[in-house]
PDB file of C-alpha atoms in Angstrom:
ATOM      1  CA  UNK A 613       6.988   1.281  53.793  1.00  0.00           C
ATOM      2  CA  UNK A 614      10.445   1.265  52.225  1.00  0.00           C
ATOM      3  CA  UNK A 615      10.855  -2.387  53.086  1.00  0.00           C
ATOM      4  CA  UNK A 616       7.581  -3.227  51.360  1.00  0.00           C
ATOM      5  CA  UNK A 617       8.530  -1.342  48.195  1.00  0.00           C
ATOM      6  CA  UNK A 618      11.962  -2.989  48.105  1.00  0.00           C
ATOM      7  CA  UNK A 619      10.378  -6.468  48.485  1.00  0.00           C
ATOM      8  CA  UNK A 620       7.910  -5.762  45.666  1.00  0.00           C
ATOM      9  CA  UNK A 621      10.788  -4.646  43.442  1.00  0.00           C
ATOM     10  CA  UNK A 622      12.758  -7.811  44.377  1.00  0.00           C
ATOM     11  CA  UNK A 623       9.793 -10.071  43.531  1.00  0.00           C
ATOM     12  CA  UNK A 624       9.289  -8.293  40.216  1.00  0.00           C
ATOM     13  CA  UNK A 625      12.971  -8.697  39.347  1.00  0.00           C
ATOM     14  CA  UNK A 626      12.864 -12.407  40.254  1.00  0.00           C
ATOM     15  CA  UNK A 627       9.740 -12.918  38.067  1.00  0.00           C
ATOM     16  CA  UNK A 628      11.426 -11.062  35.202  1.00  0.00           C
ATOM     17  CA  UNK A 629      14.503 -13.265  35.560  1.00  0.00           C
ATOM     18  CA  UNK A 630      12.369 -16.401  35.503  1.00  0.00           C
ATOM     19  CA  UNK A 631      10.529 -15.149  32.432  1.00  0.00           C
ATOM     20  CA  UNK A 632      13.777 -14.431  30.583  1.00  0.00           C
ATOM     21  CA  UNK A 633      15.221 -17.771  31.548  1.00  0.00           C
ATOM     22  CA  UNK A 634      12.098 -19.573  30.326  1.00  0.00           C
ATOM     23  CA  UNK A 635      12.267 -17.775  26.974  1.00  0.00           C
ATOM     24  CA  UNK A 636      15.897 -18.735  26.524  1.00  0.00           C
ATOM     25  CA  UNK A 637      15.380 -22.384  27.471  1.00  0.00           C
ATOM     26  CA  UNK A 638      11.988 -23.020  25.822  1.00  0.00           C
ATOM     27  CA  UNK A 639      13.403 -23.667  22.314  1.00  0.00           C
ATOM     28  CA  UNK A 640      15.780 -26.261  23.718  1.00  0.00           C
ATOM     29  CA  UNK A 641      12.918 -28.387  25.009  1.00  0.00           C
ATOM     30  CA  UNK A 642      10.528 -27.899  22.088  1.00  0.00           C
ATOM     31  CA  UNK A 643       9.875 -30.883  19.764  1.00  0.00           C
ATOM     32  CA  UNK A 644      12.161 -30.896  16.738  1.00  0.00           C
ATOM     33  CA  UNK A 645       9.565 -29.900  14.149  1.00  0.00           C
ATOM     34  CA  UNK A 646       8.383 -26.862  16.151  1.00  0.00           C
ATOM     35  CA  UNK A 647      11.730 -25.226  16.868  1.00  0.00           C
ATOM     36  CA  UNK A 648      12.021 -21.826  15.301  1.00  0.00           C
ATOM     37  CA  UNK A 649      14.849 -21.506  12.834  1.00  0.00           C
ATOM     38  CA  UNK A 650      17.664 -19.511  14.335  1.00  0.00           C
ATOM     39  CA  UNK A 651      19.022 -16.757  12.170  1.00  0.00           C
ATOM     40  CA  UNK A 652      16.893 -17.866   9.284  1.00  0.00           C
ATOM     41  CA  UNK A 653      16.621 -14.924   6.964  1.00  0.00           C
ATOM     42  CA  UNK A 654      15.267 -14.617   3.538  1.00  0.00           C
ATOM     43  CA  UNK A 655      17.749 -13.311   1.007  1.00  0.00           C
ATOM     44  CA  UNK A 656      17.273  -9.684   0.286  1.00  0.00           C
ATOM     45  CA  UNK A 657      15.404  -8.987  -2.923  1.00  0.00           C
ATOM     46  CA  UNK A 658      17.023  -6.596  -5.312  1.00  0.00           C
ATOM     47  CA  UNK A 659      14.900  -3.477  -5.694  1.00  0.00           C
ATOM     48  CA  UNK A 660      14.169  -2.869  -9.324  1.00  0.00           C
ATOM     49  CA  UNK A 661      13.724   0.724 -10.272  1.00  0.00           C
ATOM     50  CA  UNK A 662      12.479   2.094 -13.508  1.00  0.00           C
ATOM     51  CA  UNK A 663      13.590   5.288 -15.115  1.00  0.00           C
ATOM     52  CA  UNK A 664      12.509   8.349 -13.164  1.00  0.00           C
ATOM     53  CA  UNK A 665      10.796  11.042 -15.218  1.00  0.00           C
ATOM     54  CA  UNK A 666       9.644  14.535 -14.218  1.00  0.00           C
ATOM     55  CA  UNK A 667       5.945  15.405 -14.367  1.00  0.00           C
ATOM     56  CA  UNK A 668       5.722  18.557 -16.570  1.00  0.00           C
ATOM     57  CA  UNK A 669       2.803  19.951 -14.580  1.00  0.00           C
ATOM     58  CA  UNK A 670       3.827  19.719 -10.928  1.00  0.00           C
ATOM     59  CA  UNK A 671       7.506  18.728 -11.215  1.00  0.00           C
ATOM     60  CA  UNK A 672       7.170  15.501  -9.246  1.00  0.00           C
ATOM     61  CA  UNK A 673       9.536  12.691 -10.173  1.00  0.00           C
ATOM     62  CA  UNK A 674       7.667   9.508 -11.105  1.00  0.00           C
ATOM     63  CA  UNK A 675       8.772   5.994 -12.007  1.00  0.00           C
ATOM     64  CA  UNK A 676       8.151   5.405 -15.682  1.00  0.00           C
ATOM     65  CA  UNK A 677       6.604   2.017 -14.994  1.00  0.00           C
ATOM     66  CA  UNK A 678       3.741   3.417 -12.872  1.00  0.00           C
ATOM     67  CA  UNK A 679       3.321   6.850 -14.484  1.00  0.00           C
ATOM     68  CA  UNK A 680       0.048   7.990 -16.044  1.00  0.00           C
ATOM     69  CA  UNK A 681       0.792   8.719 -19.704  1.00  0.00           C
ATOM     70  CA  UNK A 682      -0.595  10.853 -22.515  1.00  0.00           C
ATOM     71  CA  UNK A 683       0.543  11.677 -25.994  1.00  0.00           C
ATOM     72  CA  UNK A 684       0.854  15.109 -27.494  1.00  0.00           C
ATOM     73  CA  UNK A 685       2.468  15.992 -30.800  1.00  0.00           C
ATOM     74  CA  UNK A 686       3.603  12.383 -31.298  1.00  0.00           C
ATOM     75  CA  UNK A 687       5.559  12.102 -28.013  1.00  0.00           C
ATOM     76  CA  UNK A 688       4.606  10.321 -24.817  1.00  0.00           C
ATOM     77  CA  UNK A 689       4.496  12.451 -21.659  1.00  0.00           C
ATOM     78  CA  UNK A 690       4.532  10.915 -18.147  1.00  0.00           C
ATOM     79  CA  UNK A 691       2.557  12.225 -15.143  1.00  0.00           C
ATOM     80  CA  UNK A 692       2.272  11.474 -11.420  1.00  0.00           C
ATOM     81  CA  UNK A 693      -1.558  11.412 -11.546  1.00  0.00           C
ATOM     82  CA  UNK A 694      -4.554  11.609 -13.771  1.00  0.00           C
ATOM     83  CA  UNK A 695      -5.253  15.113 -12.458  1.00  0.00           C
ATOM     84  CA  UNK A 696      -1.867  16.357 -13.711  1.00  0.00           C
ATOM     85  CA  UNK A 697      -2.422  14.624 -17.048  1.00  0.00           C
ATOM     86  CA  UNK A 698      -5.857  16.206 -17.456  1.00  0.00           C
ATOM     87  CA  UNK A 699      -4.488  19.640 -16.548  1.00  0.00           C
ATOM     88  CA  UNK A 700      -1.672  19.234 -19.090  1.00  0.00           C
ATOM     89  CA  UNK A 701      -4.102  18.166 -21.838  1.00  0.00           C
ATOM     90  CA  UNK A 702      -6.424  21.101 -21.212  1.00  0.00           C
ATOM     91  CA  UNK A 703      -3.633  23.681 -21.363  1.00  0.00           C
ATOM     92  CA  UNK A 704      -2.621  24.965 -24.783  1.00  0.00           C
ATOM     93  CA  UNK A 705       0.741  23.593 -26.013  1.00  0.00           C
ATOM     94  CA  UNK A 706       3.634  25.930 -25.355  1.00  0.00           C
TER      95      UNK A 706
END
């Protein structure tokens, strides 16, 4: 029984070795137009962030560019969601 298990493991290791060798050698024999670019990476895009503002209702920080807005007393207020905006507008000004 031990001999059978050891032979199965040996066969699996040989098959794994053949598979790895085939993956390494396959790009060398591929036609020129189909070779994958090695180490081809796209340049990293700079992350642009807007100004972060605090929602006066729940305290969540939200990017000014995507915030839901409302005006009260001539000033613009920024919110994380329409629900926070609606809650703010229904509360009496403090």
